[in-house]
CSV table of C-alpha atoms in Angstrom, one decimal:
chain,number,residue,atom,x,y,z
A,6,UNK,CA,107.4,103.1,87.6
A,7,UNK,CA,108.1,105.7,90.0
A,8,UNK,CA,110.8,104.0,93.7
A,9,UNK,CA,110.0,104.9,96.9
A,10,UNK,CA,112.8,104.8,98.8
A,11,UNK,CA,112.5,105.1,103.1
A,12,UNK,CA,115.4,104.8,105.2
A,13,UNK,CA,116.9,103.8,107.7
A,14,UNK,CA,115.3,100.0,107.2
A,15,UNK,CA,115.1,99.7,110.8
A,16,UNK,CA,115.9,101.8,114.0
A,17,UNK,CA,115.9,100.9,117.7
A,18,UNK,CA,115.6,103.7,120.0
A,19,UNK,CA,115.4,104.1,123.3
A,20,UNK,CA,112.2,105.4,125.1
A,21,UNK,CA,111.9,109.3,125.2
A,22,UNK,CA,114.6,109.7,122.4
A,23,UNK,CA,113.3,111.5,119.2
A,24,UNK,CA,113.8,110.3,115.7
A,25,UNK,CA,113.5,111.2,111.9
A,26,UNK,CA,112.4,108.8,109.2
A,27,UNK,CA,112.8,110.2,105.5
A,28,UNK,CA,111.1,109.1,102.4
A,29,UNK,CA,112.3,109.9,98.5
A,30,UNK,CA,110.6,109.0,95.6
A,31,UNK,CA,111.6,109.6,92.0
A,32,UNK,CA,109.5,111.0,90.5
A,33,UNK,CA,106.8,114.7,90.8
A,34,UNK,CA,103.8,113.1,92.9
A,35,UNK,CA,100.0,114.7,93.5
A,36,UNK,CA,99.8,112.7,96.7
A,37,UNK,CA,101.8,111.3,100.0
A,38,UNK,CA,100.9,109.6,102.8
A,39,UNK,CA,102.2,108.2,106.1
A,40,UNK,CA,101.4,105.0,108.0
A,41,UNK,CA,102.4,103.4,111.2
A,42,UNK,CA,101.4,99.2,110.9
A,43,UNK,CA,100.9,97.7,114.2
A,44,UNK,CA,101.8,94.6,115.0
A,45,UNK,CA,98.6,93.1,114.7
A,46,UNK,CA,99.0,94.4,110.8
A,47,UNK,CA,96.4,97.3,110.6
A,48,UNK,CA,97.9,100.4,109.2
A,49,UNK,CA,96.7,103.6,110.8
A,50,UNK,CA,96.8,106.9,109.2
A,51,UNK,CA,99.6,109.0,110.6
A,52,UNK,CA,99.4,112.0,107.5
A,53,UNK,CA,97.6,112.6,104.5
A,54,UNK,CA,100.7,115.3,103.1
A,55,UNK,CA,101.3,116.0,99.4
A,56,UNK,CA,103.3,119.2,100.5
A,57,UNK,CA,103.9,121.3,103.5
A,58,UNK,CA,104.4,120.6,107.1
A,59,UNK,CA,101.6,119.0,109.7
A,60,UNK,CA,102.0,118.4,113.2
A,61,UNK,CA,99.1,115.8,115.1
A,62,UNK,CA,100.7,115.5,119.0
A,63,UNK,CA,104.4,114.1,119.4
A,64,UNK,CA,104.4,113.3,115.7
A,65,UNK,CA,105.2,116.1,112.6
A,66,UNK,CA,105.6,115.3,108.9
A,67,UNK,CA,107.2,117.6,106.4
A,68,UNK,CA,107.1,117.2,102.6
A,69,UNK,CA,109.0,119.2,100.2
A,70,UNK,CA,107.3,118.5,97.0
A,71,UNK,CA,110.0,120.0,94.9
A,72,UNK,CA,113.1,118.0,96.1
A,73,UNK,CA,111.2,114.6,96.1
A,74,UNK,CA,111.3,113.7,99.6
A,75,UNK,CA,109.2,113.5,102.8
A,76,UNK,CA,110.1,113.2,106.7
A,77,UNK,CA,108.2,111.8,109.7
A,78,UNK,CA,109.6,113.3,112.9
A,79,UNK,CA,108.8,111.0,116.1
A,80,UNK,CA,109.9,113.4,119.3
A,81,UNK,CA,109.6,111.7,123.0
A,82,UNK,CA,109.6,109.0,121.7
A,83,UNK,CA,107.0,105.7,123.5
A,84,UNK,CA,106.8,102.0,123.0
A,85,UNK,CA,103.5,102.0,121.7
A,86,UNK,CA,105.7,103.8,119.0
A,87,UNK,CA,107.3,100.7,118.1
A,88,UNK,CA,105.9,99.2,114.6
A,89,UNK,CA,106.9,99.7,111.1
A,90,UNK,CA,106.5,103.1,109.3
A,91,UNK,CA,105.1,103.1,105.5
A,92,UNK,CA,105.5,106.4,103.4
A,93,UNK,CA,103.2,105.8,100.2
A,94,UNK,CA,103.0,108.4,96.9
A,95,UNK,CA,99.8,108.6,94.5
A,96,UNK,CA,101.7,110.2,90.9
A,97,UNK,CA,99.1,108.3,88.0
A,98,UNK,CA,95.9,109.5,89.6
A,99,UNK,CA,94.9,105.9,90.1
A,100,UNK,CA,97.2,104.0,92.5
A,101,UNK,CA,99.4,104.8,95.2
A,102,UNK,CA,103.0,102.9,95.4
A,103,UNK,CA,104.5,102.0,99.0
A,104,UNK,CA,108.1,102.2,100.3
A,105,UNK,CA,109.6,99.3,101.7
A,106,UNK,CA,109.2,101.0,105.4
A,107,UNK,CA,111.2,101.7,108.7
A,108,UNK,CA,111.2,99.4,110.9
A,109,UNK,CA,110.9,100.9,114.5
A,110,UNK,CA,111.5,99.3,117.9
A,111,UNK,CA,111.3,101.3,121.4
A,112,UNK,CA,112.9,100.0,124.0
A,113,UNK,CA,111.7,101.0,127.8
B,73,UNK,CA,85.9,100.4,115.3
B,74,UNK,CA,87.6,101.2,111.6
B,75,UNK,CA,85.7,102.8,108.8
B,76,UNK,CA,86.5,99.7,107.1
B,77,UNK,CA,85.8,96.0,108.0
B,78,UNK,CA,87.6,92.8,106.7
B,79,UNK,CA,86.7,89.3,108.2
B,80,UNK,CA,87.6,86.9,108.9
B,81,UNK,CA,90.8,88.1,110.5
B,82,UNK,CA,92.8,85.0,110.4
B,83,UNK,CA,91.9,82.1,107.6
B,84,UNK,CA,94.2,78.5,107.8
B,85,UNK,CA,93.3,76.7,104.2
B,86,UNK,CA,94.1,73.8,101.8
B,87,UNK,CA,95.7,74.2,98.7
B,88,UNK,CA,92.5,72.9,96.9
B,89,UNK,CA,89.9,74.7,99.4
B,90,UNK,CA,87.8,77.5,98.3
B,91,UNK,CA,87.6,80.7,100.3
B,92,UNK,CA,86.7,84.3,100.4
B,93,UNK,CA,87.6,87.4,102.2
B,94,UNK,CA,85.1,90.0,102.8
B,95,UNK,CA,85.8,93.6,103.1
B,96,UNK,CA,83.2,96.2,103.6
B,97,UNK,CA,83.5,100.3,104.0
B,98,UNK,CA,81.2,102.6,106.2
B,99,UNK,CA,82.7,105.5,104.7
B,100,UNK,CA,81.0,107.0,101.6
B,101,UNK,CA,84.2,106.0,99.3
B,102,UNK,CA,83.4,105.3,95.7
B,103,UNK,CA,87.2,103.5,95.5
B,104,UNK,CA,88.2,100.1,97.0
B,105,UNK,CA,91.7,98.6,96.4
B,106,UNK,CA,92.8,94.6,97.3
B,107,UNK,CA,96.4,94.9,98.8
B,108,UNK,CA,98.9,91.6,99.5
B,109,UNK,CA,101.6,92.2,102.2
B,110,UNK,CA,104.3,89.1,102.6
B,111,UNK,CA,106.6,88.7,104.6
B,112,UNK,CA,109.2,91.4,104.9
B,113,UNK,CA,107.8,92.5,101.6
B,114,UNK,CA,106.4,96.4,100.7
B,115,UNK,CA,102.7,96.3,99.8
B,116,UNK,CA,101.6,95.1,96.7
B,117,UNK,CA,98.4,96.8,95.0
B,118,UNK,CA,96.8,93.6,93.5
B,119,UNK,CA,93.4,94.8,92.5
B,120,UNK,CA,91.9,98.5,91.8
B,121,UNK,CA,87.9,99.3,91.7
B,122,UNK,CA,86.5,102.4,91.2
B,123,UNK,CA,82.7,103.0,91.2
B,124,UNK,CA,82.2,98.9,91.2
B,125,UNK,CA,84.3,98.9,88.0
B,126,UNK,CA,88.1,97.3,88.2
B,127,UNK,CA,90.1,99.5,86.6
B,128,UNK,CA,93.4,97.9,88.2
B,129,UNK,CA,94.5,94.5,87.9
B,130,UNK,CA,98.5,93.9,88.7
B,131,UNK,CA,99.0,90.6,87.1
B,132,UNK,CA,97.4,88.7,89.6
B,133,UNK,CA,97.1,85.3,89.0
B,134,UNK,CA,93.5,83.9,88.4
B,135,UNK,CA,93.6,81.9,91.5
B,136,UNK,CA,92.3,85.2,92.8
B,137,UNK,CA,89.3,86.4,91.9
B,138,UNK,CA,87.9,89.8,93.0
B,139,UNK,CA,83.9,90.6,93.4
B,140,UNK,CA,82.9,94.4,93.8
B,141,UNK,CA,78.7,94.2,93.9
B,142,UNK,CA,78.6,97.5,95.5
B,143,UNK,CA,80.7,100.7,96.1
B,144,UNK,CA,80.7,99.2,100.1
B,145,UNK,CA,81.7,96.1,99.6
B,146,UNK,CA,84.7,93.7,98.2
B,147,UNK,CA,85.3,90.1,98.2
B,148,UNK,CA,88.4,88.3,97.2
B,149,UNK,CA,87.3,85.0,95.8
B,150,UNK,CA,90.5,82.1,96.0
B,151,UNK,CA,90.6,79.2,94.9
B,152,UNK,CA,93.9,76.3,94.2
B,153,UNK,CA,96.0,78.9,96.6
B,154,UNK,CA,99.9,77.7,96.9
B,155,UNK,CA,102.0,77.6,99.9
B,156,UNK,CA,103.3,81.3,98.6
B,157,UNK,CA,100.2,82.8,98.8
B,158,UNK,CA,100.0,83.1,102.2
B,159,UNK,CA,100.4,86.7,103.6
B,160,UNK,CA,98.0,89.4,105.1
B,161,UNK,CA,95.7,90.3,102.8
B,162,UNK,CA,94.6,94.0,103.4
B,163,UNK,CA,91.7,96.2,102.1
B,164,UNK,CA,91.9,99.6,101.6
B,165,UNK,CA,89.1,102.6,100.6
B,166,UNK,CA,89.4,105.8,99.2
B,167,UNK,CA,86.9,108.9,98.1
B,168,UNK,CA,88.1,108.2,94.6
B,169,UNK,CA,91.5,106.3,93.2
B,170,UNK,CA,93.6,109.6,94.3
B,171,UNK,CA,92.3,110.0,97.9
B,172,UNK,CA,93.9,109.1,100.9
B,173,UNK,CA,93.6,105.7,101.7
B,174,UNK,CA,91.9,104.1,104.5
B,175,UNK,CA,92.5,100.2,105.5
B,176,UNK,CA,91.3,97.7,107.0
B,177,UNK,CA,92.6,95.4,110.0
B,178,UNK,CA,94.0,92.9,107.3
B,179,UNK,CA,92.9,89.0,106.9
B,180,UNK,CA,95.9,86.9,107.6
B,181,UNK,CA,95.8,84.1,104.9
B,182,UNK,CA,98.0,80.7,105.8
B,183,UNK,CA,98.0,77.7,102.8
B,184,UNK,CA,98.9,74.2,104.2
């Protein structure tokens, strides 16, 4: 099956710093997506992005399709940041396979 | 409020209990996915259904049972869990099995 690799596993950061968290995968995919899990557990939608580059507020995602990898850019960044940050690729048409995530913790 | 609903939110059971999680979706989605998250552990897709028909199963043992009666709604029959078992047990939705994936707020699942 295809890996999805994100790195770094975990990152502390200090409040208004910026940060970049990177996703490969190994094989062509039709899909990509990016969550932030709260602590509570829930997983919000941060970026629905098979290719390209979006932007929604402090956050920006860029995926280039071609070179297997995606990046989640967090700039000034908050505490209400803090959580752990899933990529997840759709490549069968039927399933979509989750990294083992980045772990983030903003300090004040 | 999410587009999709999972209750109960927290569930404490015996190993020889029977239980169910409910998951329901207000979103039009034809595509509704089981999903079990341990404990410093990636997601794990346990169960697929598309259009009230599984078309996924990730050899998940047969302690867990999965019920789709509608395109809305999903249940997640267990029964005999194991100490191991416990995790957070989240739904998910989709327009169909390549969307983008909505969940829901997760059903954390403790067996004594």
């Amino acid at each position: 099956g295809i890996q999805v690799e994100q790195s770094p596993p975990d990152l502390i950061l200090q409040e208004g710093a910026n940060s970049t968290l990177r996703c490969n995968f190994s094989d062509s995919v039709n899909n990509l997506q990016w969550f932030h899990q709260n602590p509570w557990g829930q997983l919000i939608n941060l970026f629905y992005i098979p290719s390209g580059t979006k932007q929604n507020g402090r956050l920006s995602a860029t995926t280039v399709a071609t070179e297997r990898y995606s990046l989640l850019y967090i700039s000034s960044s908050q505490t209400t940041d803090s959580g752990v940050y899933f990529c997840a690729v759709e490549y069968t048409g039927n399933q979509f396979y989750f990294g083992t995530g980045t772990s983030l913790t903003v300090i004040p | 409020e999410t587009g999709v609903t999972q209750t109960p939110r927290h569930l404490v059971m015996g190993m020889t209990n029977k239980k169910s999680l409910k998951c329901e979706q207000h979103l039009g989605h034809n595509a509704m996915y089981w999903y079990k998250q341990s404990a410093k552990k990636p997601l794990e897709l346990m169960f697929v259904y598309n259009f009230k028909e599984q078309t996924e199963n990730n050899s998940v043992p047969s302690r867990f049972s999965p019920e789709c009666p509608n395109s809305s709604h999903l249940f997640l029959h267990l029964h005999t869990l194991q100490p191991e078992d416990s995790a957070l047990y989240l739904c998910a939705s989709s327009l169909d099995t390549n969307g983008e994936l909505f969940f829901g707020e997760g059903s954390r699942l403790t067996v004594l």
